[in-house]
Amino acid sequence: MRYSLEVRLRHISAIAIVLFSASLLRAEGTRTWEQSKFDDLTKGTAKGVAIRSTGGMELAPAFKARSTTPSIYIWGAAADQGGNLYVAAGSPASVYRITPDGKSEAIFQPKELQVQALVVDRSGTVFAATNPDGKIYRIEHRAGGAAGSSPDKTKTADATGWSSSVYFDPGTKYIWDLALDDAGNLYVATGDHGEIFRVTAKGDHSVFFKSDETHIRVLAFDLQGNLIAGSDGSGLVYRISPGGEAFVLYSAPKKEITALAIDKAGNIYAAGAGEKHSNAPPMNFPSITLPNQNPAPATGQQSGITLTNAPGAPAGMAGFPGLGMNAAGGSEVYRIAPDGSPTRLWASREDLVYALAFGSQGHLLAGTGNRGRIFEIKGEDEYTDLIKASATQVTAFANSGAGGIYAATSNLGKVFHLGAKEAEGSYESDVFDAHIFSRWGRAEFRGAGHVELFARSGNVDNPDRNWSAWKKVDIEKGADISVPAARFIQWKAVLHAGDTAPRLDSVTLNFLPKNVAPDFDDVSVQASTRYQPGPKPTGTDGGSSGNPSPPHFDTPPPAIHDRESIGVRWTVHDDNDDQMVYSVYYRGDGEDRWLLLKDNVTDKFYSFDASLLPDGGYTIEVLASDAPSHSPGQSLSAVKDSPRFEVDTTAPQIVDLHAVSDNGQIHVSFRAVDGFSALKRAEYSVDAGDWQFVEPVGQLSDGRTESYDFRVPVPVSPKDTGGTGGKELDHVIVVRAYDRFDNMSSAKTVIRGK
């Protein structure tokens, strides 16, 4: 039966309808792109909106820049009772005083490289710690003071009226944190020997606690006046009584405790960073030398700073430029309840926690790097990506005294104020690639309050390159997406404050890709091969989510050698990810018609009995149709021909076989004849001996008829050694010939003894 292309297409469409009815296959049709999950939404651009871990977004707190310091790094911050903020900075090392209206002045500039930490007492006196090989300085304001006017020769005063003096020298390599108790005693966390010093209000000092850890990194007081301390090495959280008795509250899974905070209920929050490696050698971290001991104020560059290798610093320490910025394993935040039970609240592989504090709503805030984010942690694995700062690390918090909180950053050294929620915020989604030119239908919105939705489309992946203008989507009236049909799309939401707090939970865009025909990559034919069906893939969604389907890798089907079979295999893809059905046809050399071998094929291979085809040359054609995924009349198809191949299932014939005994030799001659292919080789055996290769007359074996003529010695059997009385024995000669398709035939002749 002859099949024209038109007939074949009608035939396969009818097959697809039957398959659809029988299997209830779901057509692709309209697809959707939904965005609601945290991981998806964080790919977009948020301005004044916060993204919830549970999905969706809401207005974020106002985050206003208050001051930009000349220093690159800010490591500590504290506010006095008048709302003035003091920050500890490095590169250059300084203590800056920032007034509530944002005016900034440097009140202390030591010779050391960094001002690592500071605290402010009730009188407004600032205690600042420097690193490395640093000291504790007492910084006081002298009304009407001028440079060099301090009556105390142990103090130095500058033109700002602030004087400084060395308050305590612990004689250690690192000073990490400071804390003041209600009695005015100053506690100093140090490194190298893991000691905490106590300096009384009178200036007397002593070792308050000695740890077996190398560094005590952070300090805080609980509601009972106990000192809470976090270490580097084993990630320990200590509770130390006023008398100096210590108890380990928690050994964190992380190496280093980088921040502490304690709420009004007595819960202790600790941030951990760095991986514990019990058998790993000590890590080397860069330390810093500063050749110029009197650097000019920084302008954003680390002029005069060089890095050298010095062991012993904490993996996540925030004390030196570049340290802790790439701590392996990210950070975790733990809550230790008043009864001592610990819970992991939050974890991130990408963010390193530098600071913890409580916001105006009482929720825990975590300042992180290296993406400059502030997270609001509300419960176990419940958090909000609250703020993205215009700096690399958020390194310190301090209460502003006006219902807000200050946030200090590094790279660059800035101070921001975190206040009440914004009146308006916007969010631009990531660009969605439909991969195919598509029509855009309706938008589906879930949320509350005053939220505006917009969309735009284009045919390049960069929206700045001549996309359509933003078009408002009327959520209340049909929510049609009035943008041009295109491959790419993006949506934007604007949240406005109102009586009902605005909230966006999810946005779903409906679209219909333009149907494109299947596209063949290859059709191959393998003789003497039979393909075995493998397990069918499960769990595919057919692309209904709108997200690009993962690349399809066609696993080669299991193949076994079978001389009686011919295997056909093809690779084809469909940009719509449509379901496809195949038909396989063949055509012989010199013929103008295609004959059907098999239809209703859903695998990308087919094997058939080679004897169905007479010996000769053939071509296979495979027709692929996406009819199972489309309405009748809407499907598309494609065809692909295989390279020409040959079928030869008939063995050659052996004719004119003769063998005679002649003077101790056997003379054999025969011809091998094949109807289609050239002869490949011939062999002989005498008296059931091993097969021996024999060349044709002329030596070249390249014709469909070959003649063979050869002599071999008469074999002698061990049984013949006793003599035969002069009688010649019988000899059996067997020959066989192979064509180029390894079809084989054999023949036998007997030389009778005399």
Tab-separated table of N, CA, C and O in Angstrom, residues 233-339:
chain	number	residue	atom	x	y	z
A	233	GLY	N	36.314	28.067	68.208
A	233	GLY	CA	37.062	26.827	68.373
A	233	GLY	C	36.097	25.671	68.412
A	233	GLY	O	36.046	24.846	67.507
A	234	SER	N	35.275	25.646	69.478
A	234	SER	CA	34.252	24.604	69.627
A	234	SER	C	32.850	25.171	69.555
A	234	SER	O	31.882	24.438	69.760
A	235	GLY	N	32.712	26.467	69.332
A	235	GLY	CA	31.393	27.077	69.240
A	235	GLY	C	30.603	26.951	70.524
A	235	GLY	O	29.443	26.554	70.506
A	236	LEU	N	31.209	27.312	71.665
A	236	LEU	CA	30.567	27.153	72.969
A	236	LEU	C	29.865	28.432	73.395
A	236	LEU	O	30.352	29.540	73.150
A	237	VAL	N	28.708	28.268	74.048
A	237	VAL	CA	28.004	29.377	74.689
A	237	VAL	C	28.088	29.148	76.189
A	237	VAL	O	27.580	28.142	76.703
A	238	TYR	N	28.768	30.064	76.902
A	238	TYR	CA	28.944	29.957	78.354
A	238	TYR	C	27.947	30.859	79.082
A	238	TYR	O	27.608	31.951	78.611
A	239	ARG	N	27.550	30.397	80.268
A	239	ARG	CA	26.879	31.273	81.238
A	239	ARG	C	27.818	31.390	82.429
A	239	ARG	O	28.156	30.385	83.067
A	240	ILE	N	28.262	32.633	82.741
A	240	ILE	CA	29.243	32.859	83.795
A	240	ILE	C	28.594	33.726	84.867
A	240	ILE	O	28.131	34.843	84.593
A	241	SER	N	28.537	33.212	86.073
A	241	SER	CA	27.912	33.929	87.184
A	241	SER	C	28.757	35.139	87.569
A	241	SER	O	29.938	35.229	87.197
A	242	PRO	N	28.189	36.102	88.328
A	242	PRO	CA	28.987	37.257	88.775
A	242	PRO	C	30.226	36.848	89.560
A	242	PRO	O	31.199	37.612	89.618
A	243	GLY	N	30.206	35.661	90.148
A	243	GLY	CA	31.368	35.187	90.872
A	243	GLY	C	32.406	34.507	89.996
A	243	GLY	O	33.444	34.059	90.505
A	244	GLY	N	32.126	34.385	88.701
A	244	GLY	CA	33.096	33.803	87.781
A	244	GLY	C	32.935	32.317	87.543
A	244	GLY	O	33.783	31.701	86.890
A	245	GLU	N	31.856	31.684	88.041
A	245	GLU	CA	31.626	30.263	87.810
A	245	GLU	C	30.944	30.078	86.449
A	245	GLU	O	29.898	30.672	86.192
A	246	ALA	N	31.560	29.238	85.621
A	246	ALA	CA	31.091	29.098	84.243
A	246	ALA	C	30.412	27.758	84.023
A	246	ALA	O	30.785	26.739	84.623
A	247	PHE	N	29.421	27.779	83.149
A	247	PHE	CA	28.714	26.566	82.754
A	247	PHE	C	28.459	26.662	81.249
A	247	PHE	O	27.998	27.694	80.746
A	248	VAL	N	28.786	25.573	80.527
A	248	VAL	CA	28.545	25.563	79.077
A	248	VAL	C	27.060	25.293	78.840
A	248	VAL	O	26.563	24.204	79.123
A	249	LEU	N	26.365	26.286	78.308
A	249	LEU	CA	24.945	26.126	77.997
A	249	LEU	C	24.729	25.314	76.729
A	249	LEU	O	23.787	24.536	76.630
A	250	TYR	N	25.640	25.487	75.752
A	250	TYR	CA	25.400	24.859	74.455
A	250	TYR	C	26.705	24.755	73.692
A	250	TYR	O	27.517	25.690	73.682
A	251	SER	N	26.913	23.599	73.060
A	251	SER	CA	28.014	23.412	72.124
A	251	SER	C	27.402	23.375	70.731
A	251	SER	O	26.758	22.398	70.357
A	252	ALA	N	27.584	24.458	69.991
A	252	ALA	CA	26.919	24.602	68.702
A	252	ALA	C	27.555	23.689	67.655
A	252	ALA	O	28.723	23.327	67.761
A	253	PRO	N	26.799	23.325	66.625
A	253	PRO	CA	27.379	22.548	65.513
A	253	PRO	C	28.432	23.339	64.738
A	253	PRO	O	29.234	22.752	64.034
A	254	LYS	N	28.407	24.652	64.867
A	254	LYS	CA	29.364	25.493	64.165
A	254	LYS	C	30.594	25.760	65.035
A	254	LYS	O	30.564	25.596	66.247
A	255	LYS	N	31.650	26.228	64.379
A	255	LYS	CA	32.941	26.420	65.035
A	255	LYS	C	32.977	27.663	65.912
A	255	LYS	O	33.620	27.687	66.963
A	256	GLU	N	32.275	28.696	65.512
A	256	GLU	CA	32.444	30.007	66.140
A	256	GLU	C	31.093	30.651	66.417
A	256	GLU	O	30.184	30.603	65.592
A	257	ILE	N	30.955	31.266	67.587
A	257	ILE	CA	29.778	32.064	67.927
A	257	ILE	C	30.102	33.501	67.549
A	257	ILE	O	31.034	34.099	68.096
A	258	THR	N	29.347	34.048	66.618
A	258	THR	CA	29.663	35.372	66.076
A	258	THR	C	28.793	36.485	66.644
A	258	THR	O	29.148	37.660	66.506
A	259	ALA	N	27.658	36.171	67.263
A	259	ALA	CA	26.778	37.221	67.787
A	259	ALA	C	25.867	36.627	68.855
A	259	ALA	O	25.549	35.431	68.824
A	260	LEU	N	25.445	37.480	69.803
A	260	LEU	CA	24.535	37.084	70.874
A	260	LEU	C	23.449	38.142	71.032
A	260	LEU	O	23.673	39.328	70.766
A	261	ALA	N	22.263	37.709	71.480
A	261	ALA	CA	21.180	38.622	71.852
A	261	ALA	C	20.292	37.897	72.852
A	261	ALA	O	20.149	36.672	72.789
A	262	ILE	N	19.695	38.648	73.786
A	262	ILE	CA	18.849	38.052	74.833
A	262	ILE	C	17.550	38.833	74.887
A	262	ILE	O	17.554	40.072	74.982
A	263	ASP	N	16.407	38.121	74.805
A	263	ASP	CA	15.124	38.820	74.794
A	263	ASP	C	14.581	39.002	76.209
A	263	ASP	O	15.188	38.571	77.200
A	264	LYS	N	13.405	39.649	76.309
A	264	LYS	CA	12.823	39.977	77.610
A	264	LYS	C	12.343	38.751	78.366
A	264	LYS	O	12.118	38.812	79.577
A	265	ALA	N	12.173	37.635	77.661
A	265	ALA	CA	11.750	36.396	78.318
A	265	ALA	C	12.937	35.568	78.795
A	265	ALA	O	12.741	34.497	79.385
A	266	GLY	N	14.142	36.019	78.534
A	266	GLY	CA	15.324	35.287	78.975
A	266	GLY	C	15.860	34.295	77.964
A	266	GLY	O	16.802	33.550	78.271
A	267	ASN	N	15.289	34.264	76.763
A	267	ASN	CA	15.830	33.389	75.719
A	267	ASN	C	17.146	33.973	75.204
A	267	ASN	O	17.260	35.182	74.967
A	268	ILE	N	18.123	33.099	75.019
A	268	ILE	CA	19.419	33.500	74.496
A	268	ILE	C	19.486	33.105	73.024
A	268	ILE	O	19.226	31.949	72.676
A	269	TYR	N	19.840	34.058	72.180
A	269	TYR	CA	19.989	33.791	70.753
A	269	TYR	C	21.467	33.896	70.404
A	269	TYR	O	22.139	34.868	70.774
A	270	ALA	N	21.966	32.894	69.697
A	270	ALA	CA	23.379	32.838	69.332
A	270	ALA	C	23.505	32.501	67.862
A	270	ALA	O	22.790	31.641	67.345
A	271	ALA	N	24.418	33.186	67.175
A	271	ALA	CA	24.712	32.899	65.773
A	271	ALA	C	26.018	32.138	65.689
A	271	ALA	O	26.998	32.503	66.344
A	272	GLY	N	26.027	31.060	64.900
A	272	GLY	CA	27.227	30.254	64.731
A	272	GLY	C	27.679	30.257	63.282
A	272	GLY	O	26.864	30.355	62.356
A	273	ALA	N	28.993	30.152	63.079
A	273	ALA	CA	29.550	30.138	61.725
A	273	ALA	C	30.780	29.252	61.691
A	273	ALA	O	31.391	28.973	62.729
A	274	GLY	N	31.146	28.800	60.490
A	274	GLY	CA	32.357	27.998	60.311
A	274	GLY	C	32.114	26.535	60.615
A	274	GLY	O	31.320	26.179	61.476
A	275	GLU	N	32.811	25.682	59.875
A	275	GLU	CA	32.651	24.243	60.054
A	275	GLU	C	33.663	23.707	61.056
A	275	GLU	O	34.815	24.136	61.086
A	276	LYS	N	33.215	22.785	61.885
A	276	LYS	CA	34.117	22.120	62.821
A	276	LYS	C	34.860	21.008	62.090
A	276	LYS	O	34.255	20.179	61.424
A	277	HIS	N	36.169	20.972	62.228
A	277	HIS	CA	36.997	19.930	61.627
A	277	HIS	C	37.952	19.450	62.705
A	277	HIS	O	39.021	20.021	62.904
A	278	SER	N	37.575	18.402	63.400
A	278	SER	CA	38.349	17.967	64.560
A	278	SER	C	39.750	17.538	64.196
A	278	SER	O	40.683	17.682	64.977
A	279	ASN	N	39.926	17.006	62.973
A	279	ASN	CA	41.246	16.516	62.589
A	279	ASN	C	41.957	17.447	61.609
A	279	ASN	O	43.012	17.115	61.094
A	280	ALA	N	41.350	18.587	61.352
A	280	ALA	CA	41.943	19.494	60.378
A	280	ALA	C	43.047	20.322	61.014
A	280	ALA	O	42.980	20.657	62.201
A	281	PRO	N	44.087	20.664	60.280
A	281	PRO	CA	45.139	21.526	60.825
A	281	PRO	C	44.607	22.929	61.037
A	281	PRO	O	43.602	23.326	60.446
A	282	PRO	N	45.235	23.720	61.900
A	282	PRO	CA	44.787	25.102	62.106
A	282	PRO	C	44.797	25.868	60.793
A	282	PRO	O	45.688	25.712	59.966
A	283	MET	N	43.766	26.696	60.615
A	283	MET	CA	43.668	27.470	59.382
A	283	MET	C	44.473	28.751	59.509
A	283	MET	O	44.580	29.329	60.595
A	284	ASN	N	45.075	29.201	58.417
A	284	ASN	CA	45.803	30.461	58.386
A	284	ASN	C	44.897	31.540	57.820
A	284	ASN	O	44.263	31.355	56.796
A	285	PHE	N	44.857	32.669	58.507
A	285	PHE	CA	44.035	33.776	58.064
A	285	PHE	C	44.899	35.022	57.933
A	285	PHE	O	45.856	35.208	58.666
A	286	PRO	N	44.550	35.901	56.981
A	286	PRO	CA	45.368	37.082	56.798
A	286	PRO	C	45.293	38.016	57.992
A	286	PRO	O	44.223	38.250	58.531
A	287	SER	N	46.418	38.513	58.428
A	287	SER	CA	46.433	39.637	59.353
A	287	SER	C	46.892	40.846	58.574
A	287	SER	O	47.251	40.750	57.405
A	288	ILE	N	46.911	41.980	59.216
A	288	ILE	CA	47.140	43.200	58.466
A	288	ILE	C	48.257	44.015	59.099
A	288	ILE	O	48.327	44.137	60.317
A	289	THR	N	49.129	44.537	58.288
A	289	THR	CA	50.143	45.472	58.764
A	289	THR	C	49.892	46.816	58.114
A	289	THR	O	49.416	46.903	56.983
A	290	LEU	N	50.183	47.847	58.824
A	290	LEU	CA	49.925	49.200	58.336
A	290	LEU	C	51.213	50.000	58.387
A	290	LEU	O	51.598	50.526	59.421
A	291	PRO	N	51.959	50.059	57.278
A	291	PRO	CA	53.227	50.770	57.289
A	291	PRO	C	53.082	52.234	57.692
A	291	PRO	O	53.900	52.762	58.420
A	292	ASN	N	52.063	52.898	57.207
A	292	ASN	CA	51.856	54.306	57.518
A	292	ASN	C	51.063	54.411	58.815
A	292	ASN	O	49.888	54.102	58.868
A	293	GLN	N	51.705	54.842	59.879
A	293	GLN	CA	51.043	54.881	61.178
A	293	GLN	C	50.116	56.079	61.329
A	293	GLN	O	49.398	56.193	62.307
A	294	ASN	N	50.143	57.009	60.392
A	294	ASN	CA	49.273	58.174	60.470
A	294	ASN	C	48.565	58.367	59.134
A	294	ASN	O	48.833	59.312	58.385
A	295	PRO	N	47.690	57.427	58.802
A	295	PRO	CA	47.062	57.501	57.483
A	295	PRO	C	46.093	58.651	57.373
A	295	PRO	O	45.504	59.078	58.356
A	296	ALA	N	45.959	59.129	56.155
A	296	ALA	CA	44.937	60.141	55.899
A	296	ALA	C	43.580	59.473	55.914
A	296	ALA	O	43.461	58.257	55.762
A	297	PRO	N	42.491	60.207	56.143
A	297	PRO	CA	41.150	59.609	56.126
A	297	PRO	C	40.913	58.853	54.839
A	297	PRO	O	41.296	59.297	53.764
A	298	ALA	N	40.269	57.703	54.992
A	298	ALA	CA	40.060	56.821	53.840
A	298	ALA	C	39.094	57.441	52.858
A	298	ALA	O	38.175	58.156	53.225
A	299	THR	N	39.288	57.135	51.609
A	299	THR	CA	38.375	57.594	50.558
A	299	THR	C	37.746	56.421	49.848
A	299	THR	O	37.366	56.498	48.705
A	300	GLY	N	37.661	55.270	50.541
A	300	GLY	CA	37.073	54.082	49.931
A	300	GLY	C	38.121	53.105	49.463
A	300	GLY	O	37.796	52.032	49.001
A	301	GLN	N	39.441	53.457	49.562
A	301	GLN	CA	40.502	52.554	49.153
A	301	GLN	C	41.352	52.208	50.361
A	301	GLN	O	41.554	53.024	51.260
A	302	GLN	N	41.904	50.987	50.386
A	302	GLN	CA	42.737	50.545	51.497
A	302	GLN	C	44.188	50.961	51.251
A	302	GLN	O	45.087	50.140	51.170
A	303	SER	N	44.438	52.250	51.143
A	303	SER	CA	45.782	52.733	50.863
A	303	SER	C	46.715	52.415	52.012
A	303	SER	O	46.411	52.673	53.179
A	304	GLY	N	47.874	51.850	51.697
A	304	GLY	CA	48.876	51.574	52.710
A	304	GLY	C	48.674	50.284	53.454
A	304	GLY	O	49.457	49.947	54.336
A	305	ILE	N	47.647	49.484	53.137
A	305	ILE	CA	47.361	48.257	53.875
A	305	ILE	C	47.869	47.067	53.089
A	305	ILE	O	47.606	46.937	51.899
A	306	THR	N	48.605	46.198	53.749
A	306	THR	CA	49.073	44.970	53.111
A	306	THR	C	48.630	43.788	53.939
A	306	THR	O	48.389	43.904	55.138
A	307	LEU	N	48.520	42.633	53.298
A	307	LEU	CA	48.053	41.429	53.967
A	307	LEU	C	49.196	40.438	54.113
A	307	LEU	O	49.965	40.224	53.183
A	308	THR	N	49.296	39.835	55.284
A	308	THR	CA	50.259	38.766	55.514
A	308	THR	C	49.531	37.615	56.164
A	308	THR	O	48.413	37.767	56.656
A	309	ASN	N	50.154	36.446	56.195
A	309	ASN	CA	49.529	35.283	56.802
A	309	ASN	C	49.934	35.166	58.258
A	309	ASN	O	51.110	35.140	58.578
A	310	ALA	N	48.928	35.079	59.129
A	310	ALA	CA	49.190	34.884	60.555
A	310	ALA	C	48.150	33.945	61.099
A	310	ALA	O	46.959	34.189	60.958
A	311	PRO	N	48.546	32.821	61.718
A	311	PRO	CA	47.568	31.860	62.208
A	311	PRO	C	46.911	32.328	63.494
A	311	PRO	O	47.431	33.184	64.202
A	312	GLY	N	45.757	31.729	63.786
A	312	GLY	CA	45.158	31.887	65.097
A	312	GLY	C	43.920	32.725	65.154
A	312	GLY	O	43.271	32.787	66.179
A	313	ALA	N	43.555	33.433	64.093
A	313	ALA	CA	42.356	34.251	64.137
A	313	ALA	C	41.139	33.401	63.855
A	313	ALA	O	41.210	32.417	63.141
A	314	PRO	N	39.963	33.769	64.404
A	314	PRO	CA	38.747	32.980	64.169
A	314	PRO	C	38.354	32.958	62.705
A	314	PRO	O	38.601	33.906	61.966
A	315	ALA	N	37.698	31.850	62.312
A	315	ALA	CA	37.308	31.680	60.910
A	315	ALA	C	36.293	32.712	60.478
A	315	ALA	O	36.302	33.170	59.351
A	316	GLY	N	35.378	33.082	61.353
A	316	GLY	CA	34.346	34.040	60.967
A	316	GLY	C	34.538	35.384	61.597
A	316	GLY	O	33.607	36.150	61.707
A	317	MET	N	35.753	35.689	62.074
A	317	MET	CA	35.918	36.926	62.822
A	317	MET	C	35.697	38.121	61.916
A	317	MET	O	36.060	38.129	60.755
A	318	ALA	N	35.124	39.139	62.494
A	318	ALA	CA	34.830	40.337	61.739
A	318	ALA	C	35.866	41.413	61.990
A	318	ALA	O	35.656	42.562	61.663
A	319	GLY	N	36.986	41.082	62.586
A	319	GLY	CA	37.923	42.092	63.026
A	319	GLY	C	38.828	42.625	61.966
A	319	GLY	O	39.377	43.697	62.123
A	320	PHE	N	39.043	41.909	60.880
A	320	PHE	CA	39.983	42.375	59.882
A	320	PHE	C	39.357	42.318	58.500
A	320	PHE	O	38.541	41.456	58.217
A	321	PRO	N	39.776	43.213	57.634
A	321	PRO	CA	39.216	43.205	56.277
A	321	PRO	C	39.392	41.858	55.612
A	321	PRO	O	40.469	41.291	55.602
A	322	GLY	N	38.288	41.365	55.057
A	322	GLY	CA	38.359	40.119	54.303
A	322	GLY	C	38.171	38.881	55.125
A	322	GLY	O	37.964	37.803	54.600
A	323	LEU	N	38.236	38.985	56.469
A	323	LEU	CA	38.099	37.776	57.271
A	323	LEU	C	36.631	37.476	57.528
A	323	LEU	O	35.832	38.357	57.786
A	324	GLY	N	36.334	36.196	57.511
A	324	GLY	CA	34.955	35.791	57.746
A	324	GLY	C	34.070	35.990	56.545
A	324	GLY	O	32.920	35.609	56.557
A	325	MET	N	34.592	36.572	55.490
A	325	MET	CA	33.744	36.875	54.346
A	325	MET	C	33.396	35.627	53.556
A	325	MET	O	32.448	35.612	52.812
A	326	ASN	N	34.169	34.581	53.698
A	326	ASN	CA	33.900	33.364	52.936
A	326	ASN	C	33.921	32.141	53.851
A	326	ASN	O	34.414	31.092	53.473
A	327	ALA	N	33.431	32.291	55.076
A	327	ALA	CA	33.438	31.164	56.005
A	327	ALA	C	32.619	30.025	55.423
A	327	ALA	O	31.473	30.199	55.035
A	328	ALA	N	33.232	28.848	55.374
A	328	ALA	CA	32.569	27.696	54.759
A	328	ALA	C	31.357	27.290	55.570
A	328	ALA	O	31.379	27.272	56.789
A	329	GLY	N	30.301	26.943	54.879
A	329	GLY	CA	29.130	26.396	55.562
A	329	GLY	C	28.097	27.399	55.972
A	329	GLY	O	27.036	27.041	56.480
A	330	GLY	N	28.343	28.723	55.780
A	330	GLY	CA	27.347	29.715	56.132
A	330	GLY	C	27.149	29.831	57.630
A	330	GLY	O	28.059	29.599	58.431
A	331	SER	N	25.933	30.222	58.041
A	331	SER	CA	25.628	30.496	59.451
A	331	SER	C	24.351	29.810	59.885
A	331	SER	O	23.505	29.442	59.062
A	332	GLU	N	24.233	29.685	61.198
A	332	GLU	CA	23.000	29.213	61.827
A	332	GLU	C	22.709	30.101	63.029
A	332	GLU	O	23.624	30.670	63.623
A	333	VAL	N	21.429	30.207	63.386
A	333	VAL	CA	21.016	30.944	64.578
A	333	VAL	C	20.272	29.980	65.488
A	333	VAL	O	19.367	29.251	65.038
A	334	TYR	N	20.660	29.983	66.773
A	334	TYR	CA	20.079	29.066	67.759
A	334	TYR	C	19.376	29.878	68.848
A	334	TYR	O	19.774	31.001	69.167
A	335	ARG	N	18.341	29.263	69.430
A	335	ARG	CA	17.677	29.842	70.600
A	335	ARG	C	17.866	28.892	71.769
A	335	ARG	O	17.548	27.701	71.667
A	336	ILE	N	18.393	29.414	72.872
A	336	ILE	CA	18.562	28.628	74.098
A	336	ILE	C	17.526	29.129	75.090
A	336	ILE	O	17.577	30.282	75.541
A	337	ALA	N	16.548	28.301	75.389
A	337	ALA	CA	15.449	28.677	76.269
A	337	ALA	C	15.949	28.851	77.700
A	337	ALA	O	17.031	28.375	78.059
A	338	PRO	N	15.166	29.527	78.561
A	338	PRO	CA	15.581	29.694	79.953
A	338	PRO	C	15.866	28.379	80.677
A	338	PRO	O	16.676	28.348	81.609
A	339	ASP	N	15.224	27.283	80.247
A	339	ASP	CA	15.510	25.994	80.875
A	339	ASP	C	16.751	25.331	80.294
A	339	ASP	O	17.108	24.219	80.690
